[in-house]
mmCIF file of N, CA and C and ligand atoms in Angstrom:
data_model
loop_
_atom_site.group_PDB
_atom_site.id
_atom_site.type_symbol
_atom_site.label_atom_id
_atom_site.label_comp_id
_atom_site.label_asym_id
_atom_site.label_seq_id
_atom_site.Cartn_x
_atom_site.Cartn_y
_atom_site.Cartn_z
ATOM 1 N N UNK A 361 201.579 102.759 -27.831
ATOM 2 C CA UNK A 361 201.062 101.710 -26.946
ATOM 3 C C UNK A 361 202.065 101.420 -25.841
ATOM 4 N N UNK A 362 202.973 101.948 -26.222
ATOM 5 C CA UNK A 362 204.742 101.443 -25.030
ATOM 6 C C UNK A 362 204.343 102.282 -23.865
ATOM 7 N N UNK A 363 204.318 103.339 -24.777
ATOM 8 C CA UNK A 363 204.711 104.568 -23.822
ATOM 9 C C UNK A 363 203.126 104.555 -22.399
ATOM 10 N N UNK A 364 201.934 104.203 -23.038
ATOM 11 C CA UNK A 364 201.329 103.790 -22.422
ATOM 12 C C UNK A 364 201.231 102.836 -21.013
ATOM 13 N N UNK A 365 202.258 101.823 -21.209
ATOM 14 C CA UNK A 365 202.100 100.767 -20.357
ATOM 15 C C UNK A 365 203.949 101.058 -19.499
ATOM 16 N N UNK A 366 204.164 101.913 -19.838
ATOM 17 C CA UNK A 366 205.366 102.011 -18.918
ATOM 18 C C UNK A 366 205.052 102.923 -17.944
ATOM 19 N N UNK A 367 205.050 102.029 -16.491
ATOM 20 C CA UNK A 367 205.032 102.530 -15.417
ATOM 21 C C UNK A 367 203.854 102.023 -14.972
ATOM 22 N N UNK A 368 203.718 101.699 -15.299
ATOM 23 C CA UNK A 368 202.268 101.213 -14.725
ATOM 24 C C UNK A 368 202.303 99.407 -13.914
ATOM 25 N N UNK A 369 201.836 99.418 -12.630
ATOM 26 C CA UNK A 369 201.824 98.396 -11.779
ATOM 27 C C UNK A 369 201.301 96.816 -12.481
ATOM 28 N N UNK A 370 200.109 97.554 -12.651
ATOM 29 C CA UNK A 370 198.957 96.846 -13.390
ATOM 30 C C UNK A 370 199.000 96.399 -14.956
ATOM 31 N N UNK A 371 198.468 95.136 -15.074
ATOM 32 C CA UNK A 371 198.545 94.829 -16.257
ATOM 33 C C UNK A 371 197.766 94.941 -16.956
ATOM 34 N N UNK A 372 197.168 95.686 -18.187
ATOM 35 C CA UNK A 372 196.272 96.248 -19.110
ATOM 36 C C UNK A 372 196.366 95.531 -20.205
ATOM 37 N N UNK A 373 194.586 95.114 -20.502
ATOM 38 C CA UNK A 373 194.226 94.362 -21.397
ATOM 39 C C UNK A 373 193.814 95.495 -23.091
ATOM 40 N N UNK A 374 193.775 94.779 -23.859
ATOM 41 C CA UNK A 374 193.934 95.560 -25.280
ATOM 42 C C UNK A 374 192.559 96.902 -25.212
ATOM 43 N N UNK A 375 191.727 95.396 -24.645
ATOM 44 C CA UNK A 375 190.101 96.569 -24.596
ATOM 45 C C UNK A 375 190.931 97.813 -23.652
ATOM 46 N N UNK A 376 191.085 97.523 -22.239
ATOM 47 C CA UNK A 376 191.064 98.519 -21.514
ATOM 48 C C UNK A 376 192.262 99.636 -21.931
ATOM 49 N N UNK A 377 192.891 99.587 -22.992
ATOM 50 C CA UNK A 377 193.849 100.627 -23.765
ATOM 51 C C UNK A 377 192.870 101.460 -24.623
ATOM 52 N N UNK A 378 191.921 100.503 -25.581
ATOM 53 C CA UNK A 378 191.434 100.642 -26.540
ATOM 54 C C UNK A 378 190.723 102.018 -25.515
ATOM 55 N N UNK A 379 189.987 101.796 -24.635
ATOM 56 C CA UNK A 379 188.821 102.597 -24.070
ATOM 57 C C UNK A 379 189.519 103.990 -23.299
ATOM 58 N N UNK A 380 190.746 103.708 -23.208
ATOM 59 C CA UNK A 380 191.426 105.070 -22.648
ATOM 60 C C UNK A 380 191.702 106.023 -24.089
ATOM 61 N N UNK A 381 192.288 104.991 -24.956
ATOM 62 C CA UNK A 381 192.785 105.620 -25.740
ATOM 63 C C UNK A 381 191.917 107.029 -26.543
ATOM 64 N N UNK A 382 190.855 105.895 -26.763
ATOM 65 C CA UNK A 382 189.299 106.620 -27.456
ATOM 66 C C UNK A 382 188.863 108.055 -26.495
ATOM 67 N N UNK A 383 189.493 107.708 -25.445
ATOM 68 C CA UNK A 383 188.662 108.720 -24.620
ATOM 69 C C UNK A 383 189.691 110.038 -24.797
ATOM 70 N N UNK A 384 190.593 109.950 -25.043
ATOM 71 C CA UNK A 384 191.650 110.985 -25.613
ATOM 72 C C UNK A 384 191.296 111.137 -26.807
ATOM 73 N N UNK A 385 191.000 111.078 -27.595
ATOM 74 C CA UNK A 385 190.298 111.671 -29.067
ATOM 75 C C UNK A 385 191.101 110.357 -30.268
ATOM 76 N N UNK A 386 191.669 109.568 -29.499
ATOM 77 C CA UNK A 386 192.045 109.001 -30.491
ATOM 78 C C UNK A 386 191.337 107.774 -31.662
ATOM 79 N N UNK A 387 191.584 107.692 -32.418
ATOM 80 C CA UNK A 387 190.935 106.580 -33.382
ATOM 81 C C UNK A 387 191.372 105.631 -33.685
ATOM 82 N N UNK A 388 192.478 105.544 -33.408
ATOM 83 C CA UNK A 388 192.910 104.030 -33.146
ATOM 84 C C UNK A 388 192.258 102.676 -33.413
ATOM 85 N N UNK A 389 192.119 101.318 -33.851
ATOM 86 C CA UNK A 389 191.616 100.424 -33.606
ATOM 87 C C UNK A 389 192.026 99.460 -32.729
ATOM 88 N N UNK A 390 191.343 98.974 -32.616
ATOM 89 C CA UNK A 390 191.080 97.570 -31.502
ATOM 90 C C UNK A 390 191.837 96.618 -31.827
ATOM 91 N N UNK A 391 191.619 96.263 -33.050
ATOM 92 C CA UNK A 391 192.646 95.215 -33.758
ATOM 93 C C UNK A 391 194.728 95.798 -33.755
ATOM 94 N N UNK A 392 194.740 97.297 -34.299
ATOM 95 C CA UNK A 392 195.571 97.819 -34.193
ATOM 96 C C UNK A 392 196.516 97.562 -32.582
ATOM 97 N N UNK A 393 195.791 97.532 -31.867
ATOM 98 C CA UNK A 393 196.165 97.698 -29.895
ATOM 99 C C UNK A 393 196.501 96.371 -29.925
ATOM 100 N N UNK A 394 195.748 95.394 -29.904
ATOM 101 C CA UNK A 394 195.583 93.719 -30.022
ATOM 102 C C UNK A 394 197.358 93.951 -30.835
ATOM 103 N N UNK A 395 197.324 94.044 -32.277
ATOM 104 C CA UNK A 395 198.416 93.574 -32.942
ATOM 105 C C UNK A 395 199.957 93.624 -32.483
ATOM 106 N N UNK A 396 199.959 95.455 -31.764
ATOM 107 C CA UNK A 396 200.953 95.692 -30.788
ATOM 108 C C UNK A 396 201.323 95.356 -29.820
ATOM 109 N N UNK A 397 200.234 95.120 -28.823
ATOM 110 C CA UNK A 397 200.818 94.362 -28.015
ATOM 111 C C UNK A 397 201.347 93.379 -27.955
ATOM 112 N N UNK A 398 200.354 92.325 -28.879
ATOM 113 C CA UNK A 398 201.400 90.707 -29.272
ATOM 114 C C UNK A 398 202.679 90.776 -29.618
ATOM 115 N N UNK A 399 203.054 92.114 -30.863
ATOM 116 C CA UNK A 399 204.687 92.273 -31.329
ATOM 117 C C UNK A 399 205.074 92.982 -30.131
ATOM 118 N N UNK A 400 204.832 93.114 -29.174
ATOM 119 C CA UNK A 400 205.834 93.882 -28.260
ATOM 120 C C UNK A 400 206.069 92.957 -27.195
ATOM 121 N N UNK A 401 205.361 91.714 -26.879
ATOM 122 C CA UNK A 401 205.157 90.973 -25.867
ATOM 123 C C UNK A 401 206.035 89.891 -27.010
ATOM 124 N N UNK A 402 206.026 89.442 -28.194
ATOM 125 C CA UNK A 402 206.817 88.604 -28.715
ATOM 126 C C UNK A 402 208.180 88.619 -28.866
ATOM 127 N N UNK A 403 208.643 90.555 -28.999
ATOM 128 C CA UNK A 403 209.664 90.946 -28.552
ATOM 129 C C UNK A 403 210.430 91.080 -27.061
ATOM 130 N N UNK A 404 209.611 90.673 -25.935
ATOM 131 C CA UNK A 404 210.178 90.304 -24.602
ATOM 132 C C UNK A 404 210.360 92.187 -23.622
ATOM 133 N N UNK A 405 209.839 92.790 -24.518
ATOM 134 C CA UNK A 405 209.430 93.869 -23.739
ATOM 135 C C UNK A 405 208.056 93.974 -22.877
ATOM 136 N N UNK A 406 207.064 92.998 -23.010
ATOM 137 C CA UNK A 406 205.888 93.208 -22.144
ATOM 138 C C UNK A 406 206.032 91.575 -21.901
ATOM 139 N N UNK A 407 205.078 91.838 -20.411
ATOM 140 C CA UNK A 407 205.168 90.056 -19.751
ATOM 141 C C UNK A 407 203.206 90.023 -19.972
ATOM 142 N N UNK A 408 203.052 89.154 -20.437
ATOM 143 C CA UNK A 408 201.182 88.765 -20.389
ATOM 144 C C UNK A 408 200.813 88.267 -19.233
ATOM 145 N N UNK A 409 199.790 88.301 -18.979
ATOM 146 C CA UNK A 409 198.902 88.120 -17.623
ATOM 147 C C UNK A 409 197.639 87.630 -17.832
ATOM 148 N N UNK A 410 197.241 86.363 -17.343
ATOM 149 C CA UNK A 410 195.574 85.873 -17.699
ATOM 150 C C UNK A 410 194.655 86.851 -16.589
ATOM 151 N N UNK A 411 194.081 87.966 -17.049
ATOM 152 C CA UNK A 411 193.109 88.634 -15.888
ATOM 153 C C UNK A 411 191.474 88.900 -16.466
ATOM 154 N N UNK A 412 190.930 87.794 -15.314
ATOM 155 C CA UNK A 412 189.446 88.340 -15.723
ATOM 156 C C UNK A 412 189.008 87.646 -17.135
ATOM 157 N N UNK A 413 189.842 86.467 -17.873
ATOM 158 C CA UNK A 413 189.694 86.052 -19.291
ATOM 159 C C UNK A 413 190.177 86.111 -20.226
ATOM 160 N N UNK A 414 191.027 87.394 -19.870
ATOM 161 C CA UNK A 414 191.199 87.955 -21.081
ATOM 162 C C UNK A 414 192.831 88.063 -21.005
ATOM 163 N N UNK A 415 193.574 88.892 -21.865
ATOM 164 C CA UNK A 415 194.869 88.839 -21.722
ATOM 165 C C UNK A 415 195.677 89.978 -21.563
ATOM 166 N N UNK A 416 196.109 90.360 -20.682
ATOM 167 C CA UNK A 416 196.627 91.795 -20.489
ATOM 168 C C UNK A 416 198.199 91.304 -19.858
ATOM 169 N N UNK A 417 198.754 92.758 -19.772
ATOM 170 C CA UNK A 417 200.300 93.027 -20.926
ATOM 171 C C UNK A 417 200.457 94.168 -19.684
ATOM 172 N N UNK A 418 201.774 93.695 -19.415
ATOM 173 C CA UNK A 418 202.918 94.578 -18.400
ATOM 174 C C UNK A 418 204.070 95.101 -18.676
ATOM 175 N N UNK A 419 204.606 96.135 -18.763
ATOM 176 C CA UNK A 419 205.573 96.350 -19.022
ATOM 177 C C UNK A 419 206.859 95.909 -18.321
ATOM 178 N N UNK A 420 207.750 95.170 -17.970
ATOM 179 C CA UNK A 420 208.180 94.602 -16.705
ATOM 180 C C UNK A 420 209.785 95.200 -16.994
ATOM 181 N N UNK A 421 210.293 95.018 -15.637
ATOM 182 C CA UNK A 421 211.995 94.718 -16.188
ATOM 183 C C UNK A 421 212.582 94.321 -16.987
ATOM 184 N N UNK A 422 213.832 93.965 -17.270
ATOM 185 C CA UNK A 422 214.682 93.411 -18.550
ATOM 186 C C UNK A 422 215.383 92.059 -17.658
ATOM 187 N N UNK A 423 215.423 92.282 -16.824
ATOM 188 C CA UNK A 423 215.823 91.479 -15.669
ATOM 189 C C UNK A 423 215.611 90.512 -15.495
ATOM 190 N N UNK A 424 216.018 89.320 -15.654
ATOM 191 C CA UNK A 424 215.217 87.912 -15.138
ATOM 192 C C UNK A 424 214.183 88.403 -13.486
ATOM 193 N N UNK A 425 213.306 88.056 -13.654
ATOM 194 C CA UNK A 425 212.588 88.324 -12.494
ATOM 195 C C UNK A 425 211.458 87.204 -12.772
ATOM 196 N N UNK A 426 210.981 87.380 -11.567
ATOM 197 C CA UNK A 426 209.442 86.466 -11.052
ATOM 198 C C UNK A 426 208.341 87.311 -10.936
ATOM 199 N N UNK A 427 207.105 86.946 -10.726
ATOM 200 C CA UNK A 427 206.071 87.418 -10.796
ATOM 201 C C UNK A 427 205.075 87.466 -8.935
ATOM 202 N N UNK A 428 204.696 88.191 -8.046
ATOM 203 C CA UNK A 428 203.981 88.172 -7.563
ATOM 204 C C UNK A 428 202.890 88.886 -8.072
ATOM 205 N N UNK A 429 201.591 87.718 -8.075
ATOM 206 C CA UNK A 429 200.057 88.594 -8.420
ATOM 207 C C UNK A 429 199.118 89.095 -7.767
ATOM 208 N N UNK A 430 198.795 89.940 -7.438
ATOM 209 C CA UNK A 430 197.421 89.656 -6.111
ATOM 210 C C UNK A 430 196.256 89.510 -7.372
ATOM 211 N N UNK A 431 195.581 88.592 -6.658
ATOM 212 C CA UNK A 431 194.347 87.895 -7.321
ATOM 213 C C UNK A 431 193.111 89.109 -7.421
ATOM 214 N N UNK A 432 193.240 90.190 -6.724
ATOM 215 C CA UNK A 432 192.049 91.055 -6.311
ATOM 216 C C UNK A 432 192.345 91.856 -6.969
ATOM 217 N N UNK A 433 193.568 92.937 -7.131
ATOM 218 C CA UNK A 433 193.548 94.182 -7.857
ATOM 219 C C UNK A 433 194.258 94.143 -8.917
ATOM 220 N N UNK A 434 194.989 93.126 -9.591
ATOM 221 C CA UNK A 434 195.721 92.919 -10.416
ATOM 222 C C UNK A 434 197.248 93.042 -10.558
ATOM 223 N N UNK A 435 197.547 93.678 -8.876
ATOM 224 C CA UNK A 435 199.016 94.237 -8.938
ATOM 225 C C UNK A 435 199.886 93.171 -9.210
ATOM 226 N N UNK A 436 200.988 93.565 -10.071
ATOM 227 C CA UNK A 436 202.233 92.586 -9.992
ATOM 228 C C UNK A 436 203.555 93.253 -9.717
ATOM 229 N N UNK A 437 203.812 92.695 -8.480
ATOM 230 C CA UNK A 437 205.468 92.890 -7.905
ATOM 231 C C UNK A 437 206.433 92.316 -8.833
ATOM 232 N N UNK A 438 207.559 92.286 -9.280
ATOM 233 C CA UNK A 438 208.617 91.952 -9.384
ATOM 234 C C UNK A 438 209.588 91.519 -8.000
ATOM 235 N N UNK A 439 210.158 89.747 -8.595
ATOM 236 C CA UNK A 439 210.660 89.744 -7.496
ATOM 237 C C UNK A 439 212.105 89.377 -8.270
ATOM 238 N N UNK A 440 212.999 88.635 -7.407
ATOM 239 C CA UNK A 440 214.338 88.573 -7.878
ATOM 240 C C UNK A 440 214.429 86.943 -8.119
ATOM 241 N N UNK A 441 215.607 86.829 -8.959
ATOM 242 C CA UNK A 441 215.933 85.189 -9.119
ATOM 243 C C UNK A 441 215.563 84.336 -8.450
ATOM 244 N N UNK A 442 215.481 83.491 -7.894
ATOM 245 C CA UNK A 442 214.958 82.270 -7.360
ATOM 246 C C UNK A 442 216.198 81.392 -7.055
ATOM 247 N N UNK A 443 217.133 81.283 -5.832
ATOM 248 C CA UNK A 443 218.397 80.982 -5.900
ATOM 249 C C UNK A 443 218.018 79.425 -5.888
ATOM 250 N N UNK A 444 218.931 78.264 -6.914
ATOM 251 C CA UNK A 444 218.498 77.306 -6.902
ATOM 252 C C UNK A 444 217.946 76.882 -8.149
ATOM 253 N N UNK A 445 217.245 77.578 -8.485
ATOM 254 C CA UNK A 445 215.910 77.097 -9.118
ATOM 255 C C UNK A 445 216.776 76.513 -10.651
ATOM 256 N N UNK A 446 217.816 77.170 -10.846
ATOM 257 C CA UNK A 446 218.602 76.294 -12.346
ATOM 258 C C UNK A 446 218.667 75.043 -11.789
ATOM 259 N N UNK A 447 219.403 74.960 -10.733
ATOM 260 C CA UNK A 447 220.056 73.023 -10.292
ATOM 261 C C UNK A 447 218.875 72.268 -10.079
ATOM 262 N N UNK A 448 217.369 72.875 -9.939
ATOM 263 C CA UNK A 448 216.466 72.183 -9.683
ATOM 264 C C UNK A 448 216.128 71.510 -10.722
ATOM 265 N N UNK A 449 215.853 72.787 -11.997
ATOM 266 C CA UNK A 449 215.320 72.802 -13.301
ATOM 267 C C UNK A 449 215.982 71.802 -14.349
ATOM 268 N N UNK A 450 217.334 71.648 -13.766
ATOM 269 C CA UNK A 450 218.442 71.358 -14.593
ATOM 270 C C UNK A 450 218.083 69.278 -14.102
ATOM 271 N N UNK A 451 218.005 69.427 -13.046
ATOM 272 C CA UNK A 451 217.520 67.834 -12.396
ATOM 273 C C UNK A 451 216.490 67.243 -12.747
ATOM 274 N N UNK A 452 215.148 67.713 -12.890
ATOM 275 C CA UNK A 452 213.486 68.227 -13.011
ATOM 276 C C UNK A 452 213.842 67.361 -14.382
ATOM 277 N N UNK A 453 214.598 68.417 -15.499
ATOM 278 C CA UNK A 453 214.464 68.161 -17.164
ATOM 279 C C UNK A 453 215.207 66.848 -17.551
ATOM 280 N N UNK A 454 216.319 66.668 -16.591
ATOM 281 C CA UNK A 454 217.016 65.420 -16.770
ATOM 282 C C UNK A 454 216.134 63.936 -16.443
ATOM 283 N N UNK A 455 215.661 63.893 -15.338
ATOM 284 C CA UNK A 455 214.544 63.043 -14.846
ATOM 285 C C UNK A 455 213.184 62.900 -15.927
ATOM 286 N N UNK A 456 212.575 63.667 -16.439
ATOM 287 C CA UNK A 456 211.399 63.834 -16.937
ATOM 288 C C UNK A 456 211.837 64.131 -18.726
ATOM 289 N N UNK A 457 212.803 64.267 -19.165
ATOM 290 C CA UNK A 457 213.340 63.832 -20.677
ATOM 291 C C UNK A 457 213.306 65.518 -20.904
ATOM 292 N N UNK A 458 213.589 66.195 -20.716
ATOM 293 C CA UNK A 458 212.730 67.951 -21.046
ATOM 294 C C UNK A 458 214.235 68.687 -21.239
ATOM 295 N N UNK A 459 213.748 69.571 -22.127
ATOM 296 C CA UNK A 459 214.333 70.182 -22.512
ATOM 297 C C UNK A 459 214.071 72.084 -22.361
ATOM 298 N N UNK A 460 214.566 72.495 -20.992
ATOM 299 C CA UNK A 460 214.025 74.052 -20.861
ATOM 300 C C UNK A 460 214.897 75.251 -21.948
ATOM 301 N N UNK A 461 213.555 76.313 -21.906
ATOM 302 C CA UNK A 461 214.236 77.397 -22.585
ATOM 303 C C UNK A 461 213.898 78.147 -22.314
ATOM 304 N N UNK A 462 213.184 78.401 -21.144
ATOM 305 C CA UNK A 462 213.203 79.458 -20.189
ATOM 306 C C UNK A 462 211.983 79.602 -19.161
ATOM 307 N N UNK A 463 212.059 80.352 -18.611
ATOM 308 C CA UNK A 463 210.833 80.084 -17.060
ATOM 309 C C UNK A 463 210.737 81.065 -16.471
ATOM 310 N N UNK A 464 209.506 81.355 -16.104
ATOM 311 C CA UNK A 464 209.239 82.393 -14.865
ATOM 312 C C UNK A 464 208.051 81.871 -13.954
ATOM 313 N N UNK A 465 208.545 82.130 -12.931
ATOM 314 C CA UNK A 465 207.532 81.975 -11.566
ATOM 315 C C UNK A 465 206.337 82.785 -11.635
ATOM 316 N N UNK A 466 205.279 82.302 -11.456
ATOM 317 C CA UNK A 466 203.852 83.377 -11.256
ATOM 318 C C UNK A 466 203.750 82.843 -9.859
ATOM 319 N N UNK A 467 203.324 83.799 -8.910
ATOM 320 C CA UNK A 467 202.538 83.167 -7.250
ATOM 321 C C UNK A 467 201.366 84.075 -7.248
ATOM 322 N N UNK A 468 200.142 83.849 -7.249
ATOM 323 C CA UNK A 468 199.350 84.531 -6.705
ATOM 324 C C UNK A 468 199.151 84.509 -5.513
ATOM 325 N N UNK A 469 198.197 85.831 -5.417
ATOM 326 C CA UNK A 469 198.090 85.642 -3.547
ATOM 327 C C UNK A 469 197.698 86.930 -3.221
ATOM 328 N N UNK A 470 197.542 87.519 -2.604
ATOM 329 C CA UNK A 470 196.910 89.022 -2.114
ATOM 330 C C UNK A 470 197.862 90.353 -1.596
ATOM 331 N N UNK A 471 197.672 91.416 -2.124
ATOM 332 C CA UNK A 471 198.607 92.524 -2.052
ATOM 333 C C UNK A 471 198.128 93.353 -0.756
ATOM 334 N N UNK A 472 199.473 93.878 0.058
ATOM 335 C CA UNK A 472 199.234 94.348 1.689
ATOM 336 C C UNK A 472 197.852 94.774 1.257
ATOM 337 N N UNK A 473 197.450 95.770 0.330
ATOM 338 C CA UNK A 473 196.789 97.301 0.077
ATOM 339 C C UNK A 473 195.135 96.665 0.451
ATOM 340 N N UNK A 474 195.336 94.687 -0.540
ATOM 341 C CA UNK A 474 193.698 94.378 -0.628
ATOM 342 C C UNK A 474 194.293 93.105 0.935
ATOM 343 N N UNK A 475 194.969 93.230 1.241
ATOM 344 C CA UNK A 475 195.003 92.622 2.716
ATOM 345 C C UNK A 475 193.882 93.226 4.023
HETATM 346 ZN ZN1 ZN B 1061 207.522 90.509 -15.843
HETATM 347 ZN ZN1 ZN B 1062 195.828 93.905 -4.427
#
């Protein structure tokens, strides 16, 4: 299922593995795809994505990074740290009683390609 989702732009939901997979002769289950991805996404090797309802799974950097989405084709950029954004976070949690343990930026918005 790794080896599957590495390299790939796009974030892929369990069905849409399930339906490639099958189409390669494999037998695999549905539940099986579902189970992996959750342990691989709980392990901090895949980032989740709400697309279309459902829940699909990116293989991303190791990197602290951010998320650009385009709303139309599903692409997600990787972007870089967010300079700031601790002294903000760090002010934000002090003010509002909170206690962070970690964060990432999502922006949606539209990719040049569906521009
Ligand atoms: Zn990511
Ligand atoms: Zn796009």
């Amino acid at each position: 299922v790794l080896q599957l989702l590495v390299g790939r732009e796009r974030p892929v939901s369990a069905q849409q593995l399930h339906t490639e997979l099958r189409a390669t002769g494999s037998r695999i289950g549905l539940t099986t795809i579902y189970r992996a991805l959750q342990a691989l996404a709980a392990a901090g090797l895949l980032h989740a994505f709400g697309w279309e309802g459902e829940t699909a799974y990116r293989f991303c950097g190791q990197d602290l990074h951010h998320h650009l989405v385009c709303r139309v084709c599903g692409l997600v950029a990787e972007g870089p740290p967010i300079p700031g954004i601790e002294d903000w976070l760090a002010e934000v949690s002090a003010e509002r009683d909170f206690t962070p343990e970690r964060h990432r930026v999502e922006v949606r918005g539209v990719c040049g390609a569906c521009t």
